[in-house]
Coordinates of C-alpha atoms in Angstrom, one line a residue:
X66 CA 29.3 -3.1 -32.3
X67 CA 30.8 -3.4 -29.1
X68 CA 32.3 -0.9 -26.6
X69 CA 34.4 -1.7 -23.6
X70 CA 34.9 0.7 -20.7
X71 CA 38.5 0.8 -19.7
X72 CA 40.9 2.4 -17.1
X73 CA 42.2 5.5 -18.5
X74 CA 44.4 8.0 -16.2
X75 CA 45.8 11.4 -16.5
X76 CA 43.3 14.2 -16.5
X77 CA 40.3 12.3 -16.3
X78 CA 40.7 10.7 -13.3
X79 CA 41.2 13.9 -11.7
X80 CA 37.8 14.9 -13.3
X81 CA 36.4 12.3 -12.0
X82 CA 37.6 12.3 -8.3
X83 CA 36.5 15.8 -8.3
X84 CA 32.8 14.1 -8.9
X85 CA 32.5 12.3 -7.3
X86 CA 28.7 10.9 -5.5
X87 CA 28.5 12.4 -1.7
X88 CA 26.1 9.9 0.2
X89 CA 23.3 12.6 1.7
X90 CA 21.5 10.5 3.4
X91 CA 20.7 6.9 4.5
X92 CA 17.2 5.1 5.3
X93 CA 16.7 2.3 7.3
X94 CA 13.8 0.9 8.9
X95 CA 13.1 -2.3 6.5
X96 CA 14.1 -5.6 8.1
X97 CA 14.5 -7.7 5.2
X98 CA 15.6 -7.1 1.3
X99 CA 14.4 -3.5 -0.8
X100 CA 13.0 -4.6 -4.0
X101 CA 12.7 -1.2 -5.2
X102 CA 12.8 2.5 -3.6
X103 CA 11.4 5.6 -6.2
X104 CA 12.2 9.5 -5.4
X105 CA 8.3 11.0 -5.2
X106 CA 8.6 13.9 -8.0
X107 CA 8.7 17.3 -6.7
X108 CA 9.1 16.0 -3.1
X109 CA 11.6 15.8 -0.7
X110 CA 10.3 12.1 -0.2
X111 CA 11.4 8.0 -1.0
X112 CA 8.9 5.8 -1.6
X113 CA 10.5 1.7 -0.8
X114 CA 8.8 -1.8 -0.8
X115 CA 10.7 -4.7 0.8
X116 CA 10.6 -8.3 1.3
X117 CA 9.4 -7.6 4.8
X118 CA 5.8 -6.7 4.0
X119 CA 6.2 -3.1 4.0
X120 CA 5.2 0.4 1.7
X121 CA 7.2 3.2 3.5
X122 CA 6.7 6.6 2.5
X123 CA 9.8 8.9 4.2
X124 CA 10.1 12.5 4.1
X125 CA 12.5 14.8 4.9
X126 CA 12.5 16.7 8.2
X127 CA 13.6 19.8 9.6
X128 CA 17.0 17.7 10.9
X129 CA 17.7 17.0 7.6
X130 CA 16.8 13.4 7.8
X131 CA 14.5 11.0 5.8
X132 CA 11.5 9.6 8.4
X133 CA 8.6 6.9 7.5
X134 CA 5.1 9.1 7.2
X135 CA 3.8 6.3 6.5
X136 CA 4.5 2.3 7.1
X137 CA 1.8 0.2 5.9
X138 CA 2.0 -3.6 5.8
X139 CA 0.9 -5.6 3.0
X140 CA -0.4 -9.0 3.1
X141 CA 2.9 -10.5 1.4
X142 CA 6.2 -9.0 0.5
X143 CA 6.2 -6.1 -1.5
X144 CA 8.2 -7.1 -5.0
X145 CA 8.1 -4.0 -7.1
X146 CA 6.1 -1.0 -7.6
X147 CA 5.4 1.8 -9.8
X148 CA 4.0 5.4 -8.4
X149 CA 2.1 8.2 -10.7
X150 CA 2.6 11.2 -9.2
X151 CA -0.1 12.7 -11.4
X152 CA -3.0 11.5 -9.7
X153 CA -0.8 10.1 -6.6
X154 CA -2.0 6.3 -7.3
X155 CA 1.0 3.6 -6.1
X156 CA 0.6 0.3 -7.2
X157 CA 2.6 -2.3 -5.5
X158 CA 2.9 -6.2 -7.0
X159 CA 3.5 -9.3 -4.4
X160 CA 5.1 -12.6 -3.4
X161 CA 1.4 -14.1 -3.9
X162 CA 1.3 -12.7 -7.2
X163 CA -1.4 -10.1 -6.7
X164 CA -1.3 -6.2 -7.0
X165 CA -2.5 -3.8 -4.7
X166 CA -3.5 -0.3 -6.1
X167 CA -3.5 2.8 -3.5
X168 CA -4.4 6.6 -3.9
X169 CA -1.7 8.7 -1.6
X170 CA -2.9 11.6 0.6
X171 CA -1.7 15.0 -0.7
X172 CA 0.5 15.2 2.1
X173 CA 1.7 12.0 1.7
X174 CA 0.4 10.9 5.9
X175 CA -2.4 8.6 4.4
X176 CA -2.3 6.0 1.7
X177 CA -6.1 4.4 1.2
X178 CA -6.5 1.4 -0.5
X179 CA -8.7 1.1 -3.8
X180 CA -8.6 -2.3 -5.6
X181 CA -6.8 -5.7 -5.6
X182 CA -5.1 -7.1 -8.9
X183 CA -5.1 -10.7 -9.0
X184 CA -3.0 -10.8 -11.5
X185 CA -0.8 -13.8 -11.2
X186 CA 0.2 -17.4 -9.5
X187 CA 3.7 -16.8 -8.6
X188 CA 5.5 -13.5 -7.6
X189 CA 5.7 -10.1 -9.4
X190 CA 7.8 -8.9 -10.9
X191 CA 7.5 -6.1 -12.7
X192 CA 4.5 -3.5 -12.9
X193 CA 3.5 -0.2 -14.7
X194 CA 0.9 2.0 -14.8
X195 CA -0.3 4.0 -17.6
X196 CA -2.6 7.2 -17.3
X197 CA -3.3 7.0 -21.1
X198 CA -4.8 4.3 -21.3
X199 CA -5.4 3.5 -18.0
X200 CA -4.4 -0.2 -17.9
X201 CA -2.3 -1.8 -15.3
X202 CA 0.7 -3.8 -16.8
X203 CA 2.7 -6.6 -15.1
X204 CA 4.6 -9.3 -15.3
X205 CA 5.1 -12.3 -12.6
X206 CA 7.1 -16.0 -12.2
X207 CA 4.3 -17.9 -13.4
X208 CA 5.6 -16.7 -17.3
X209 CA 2.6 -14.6 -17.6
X210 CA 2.3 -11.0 -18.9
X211 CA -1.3 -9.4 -17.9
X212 CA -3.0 -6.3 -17.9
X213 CA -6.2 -4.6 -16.6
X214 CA -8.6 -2.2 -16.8
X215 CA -7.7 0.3 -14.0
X216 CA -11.0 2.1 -13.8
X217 CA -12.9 -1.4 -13.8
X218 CA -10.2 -3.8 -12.4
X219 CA -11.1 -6.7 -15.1
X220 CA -8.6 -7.9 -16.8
X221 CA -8.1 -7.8 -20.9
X222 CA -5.8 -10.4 -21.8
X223 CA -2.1 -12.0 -21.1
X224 CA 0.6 -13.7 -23.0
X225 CA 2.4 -16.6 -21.3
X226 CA 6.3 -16.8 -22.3
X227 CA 8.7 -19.3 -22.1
X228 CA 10.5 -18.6 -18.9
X229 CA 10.1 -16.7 -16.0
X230 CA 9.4 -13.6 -16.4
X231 CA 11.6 -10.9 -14.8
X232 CA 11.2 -7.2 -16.3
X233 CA 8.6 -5.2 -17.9
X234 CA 8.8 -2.0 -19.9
X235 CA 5.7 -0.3 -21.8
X236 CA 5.3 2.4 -24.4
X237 CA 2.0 4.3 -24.2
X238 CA 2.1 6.0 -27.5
X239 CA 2.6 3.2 -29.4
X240 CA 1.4 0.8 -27.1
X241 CA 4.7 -2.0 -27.5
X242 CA 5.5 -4.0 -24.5
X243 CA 8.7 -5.2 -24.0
X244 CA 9.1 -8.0 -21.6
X245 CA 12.1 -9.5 -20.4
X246 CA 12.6 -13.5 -19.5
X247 CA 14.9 -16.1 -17.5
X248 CA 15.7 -17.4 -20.6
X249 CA 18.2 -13.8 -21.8
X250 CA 14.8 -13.5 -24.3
X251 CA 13.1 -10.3 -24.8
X252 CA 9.6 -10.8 -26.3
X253 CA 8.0 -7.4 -28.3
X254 CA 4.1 -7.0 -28.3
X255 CA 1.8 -4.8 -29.7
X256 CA -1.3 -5.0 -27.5
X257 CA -5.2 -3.1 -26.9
X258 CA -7.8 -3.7 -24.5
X259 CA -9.3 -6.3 -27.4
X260 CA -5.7 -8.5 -27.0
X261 CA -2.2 -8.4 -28.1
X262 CA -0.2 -9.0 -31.3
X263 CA 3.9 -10.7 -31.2
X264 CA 6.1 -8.5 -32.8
X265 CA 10.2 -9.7 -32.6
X266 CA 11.8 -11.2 -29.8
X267 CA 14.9 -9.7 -28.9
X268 CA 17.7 -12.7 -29.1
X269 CA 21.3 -11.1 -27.5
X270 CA 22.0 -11.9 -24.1
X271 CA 23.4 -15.3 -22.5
X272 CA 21.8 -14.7 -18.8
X273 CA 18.7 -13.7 -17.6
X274 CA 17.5 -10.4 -18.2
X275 CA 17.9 -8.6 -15.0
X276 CA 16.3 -5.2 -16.2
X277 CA 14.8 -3.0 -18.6
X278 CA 14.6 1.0 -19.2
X279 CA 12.6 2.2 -21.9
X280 CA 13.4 5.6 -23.4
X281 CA 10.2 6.9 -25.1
X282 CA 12.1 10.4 -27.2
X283 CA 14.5 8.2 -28.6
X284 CA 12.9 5.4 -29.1
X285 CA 15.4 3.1 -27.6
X286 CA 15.7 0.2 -25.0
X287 CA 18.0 -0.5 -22.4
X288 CA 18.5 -3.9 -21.4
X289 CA 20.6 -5.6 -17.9
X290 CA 21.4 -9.1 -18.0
X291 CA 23.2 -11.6 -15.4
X292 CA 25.7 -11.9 -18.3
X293 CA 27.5 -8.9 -17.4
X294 CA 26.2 -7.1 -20.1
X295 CA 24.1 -3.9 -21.4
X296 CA 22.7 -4.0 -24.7
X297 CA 20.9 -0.8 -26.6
X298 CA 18.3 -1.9 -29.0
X299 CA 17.0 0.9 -31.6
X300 CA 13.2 0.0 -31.9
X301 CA 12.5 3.3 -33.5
X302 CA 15.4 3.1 -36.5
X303 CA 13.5 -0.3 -37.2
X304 CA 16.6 -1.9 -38.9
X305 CA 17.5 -4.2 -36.1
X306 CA 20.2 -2.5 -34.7
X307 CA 21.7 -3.1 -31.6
X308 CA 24.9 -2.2 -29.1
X309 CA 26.7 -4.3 -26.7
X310 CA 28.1 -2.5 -23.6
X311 CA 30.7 -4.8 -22.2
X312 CA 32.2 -3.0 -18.9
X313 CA 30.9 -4.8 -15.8
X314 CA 32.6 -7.4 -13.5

C-alpha cells in the first residue's frame, strides 16, 4: 500500500500558511557538522554533539537566548547520543568507536564523567540507553551491534551484520532490537544479557537506511532511507505488514 503526498490548494493551503513553524531561536557555537541536538525534558535547555569534539549543554537566559552551560571536549567527534533525563546520565558514541557515559549536574553547570565504552572499531552510530535493564545499546561502521552492562561496563554480546551499520532502535519491554544497515536491510533481534536470538529482517528499501523511530504503544516502526522513502512496519499486528510513504524529493 502506497501513499503519495501531493499539492492540494484551496482551503488547506490557507490552513497551512496560517501554521506555519516560527524559528524561536538559533544556536551556534559548534565549528564543524551537529550529529544530533535533544530538547532536555522539562527544561528550557538543548543538548548537541558535533563533529568538532564537543557536548554543549545550552540554556535559556533571561534575554531569551540559548547559551552553552556547559562545553566539554571529547577525545574524538561526538557522533550521536542519547540522554535519560531520569537519572540525568548522557551517553555520547565517537569517531573512534567508543562511548563515553556522563551523570549531568542538577543544574545542568557540571557534567562528570563515569565510564568508557569501548564498544567498537569504526565510528558510532547509533546508541541507546535503557533504565530497565540497564544495558547500553549501539551500533558502529565496523557492522557490529553491542551492548553492555551499564552498572558493570562489561559487555554481553554483539551481532555483526552485513553492512555498515547506520541506525539503532530498541524495545525494553520486549527486548527487540531493530537495527538498520548500508545495505536498505533491517535486521530484528530478540536479545538478554545471556546473547541474542535473529528474528526477520526487514527487506523494503533500495538505499541505505538513514533512520529509525520506534513507537513502543503502537507497536510500530518507522524507517528513513536515502531512497526517498518512509516505510511503517506493524511489528505488533505480526502479519508482515508494511506502508510505503512516497513524498520526498
Amino acid at each position: 500500500m502506497a501513499a503519495e503526498i501531493k499539492p492540494v490548494g484551496g482551503a488547506v493551503d490557507n490552513v497551512t500558511n496560517s501554521h506555519k513553524p516560527e524559528l524561536l531561536n538559533k544556536l551556534e557555537g559548534h565549528q564543524d557538522t551537529v550529529n544530533m541536538a535533544a530538547i532536555i525534558p522539562g527544561e528550557d535547555g538543548v543538548i548537541s554533539i558535533s563533529d568538532d569534539r564537543t557536548v554543549r549543554i545550552w540554556l535559556k537566559r533571561d534575554t531569551g537566548q540559548y547559551w552553552p552551560s556547559i562545553c566539554h571536549y571529547m577525545p574524538s567527534g561526538a557522533t550521536c547520543m542519547d540522554y535519560n533525563p531520569e537519572t540525568k546520565r548522557l551517553f555520547v558514541g565517537m569517531e573512534n568507536g567508543s562511548i563515553s557515559e556522563f551523570q549531568v549536574a542538577e543544574d545542568f553547570n557540571r557534567m562528570a564523567h563515569q565510564r568508557n565504552y569501548l564498544a567498537h572499531q569504526a565510528r558510532v552510530t547509533g546508541v541507546v540507553f535503557s533504565l530497565i535493564t540497564e544495558w547500553v545499546l549501539s551500533v558502529g561502521r565496523d557492522k557490529y551491534f553491542q551492548w553492555h552492562c551499564s552498572e558493570s561496563g562489561r559487555r554481553f554480546d554483539g551481532f555483526q551484520c552485513n553492512a555498515w551499520c547506520t541506525a539503532l532502535q530498541f524495545d525494553m519491554q520486549s527486548k527487540y532490537v531493530f537495527i538498520g544497515d548500508y545495505s536498505g536491510h533491517i535486521t530484528m533481534l530478540k536479545i538478554e544479557a545471556c546473547g541474542y536470538r535473529p528474528v526477520t529482517t526487514l527487506k523494503g528499501h533500495s538505499g541505505s537506511i538513514r533512520c529509525l523511530s520506534w513507537d513502543a504503544e503502537r507497536q510500530i516502526l518507522f524507517s528513513g532511507s536515502f531512497d526517498q522513502s518512509i516505510v511503517i512496519w506493524d511489528i505488533g499486528g505480526k502479519q508482515g505488514t508494511a506502508y510505503d510513504l512516497q513524498g520526498h524529493q
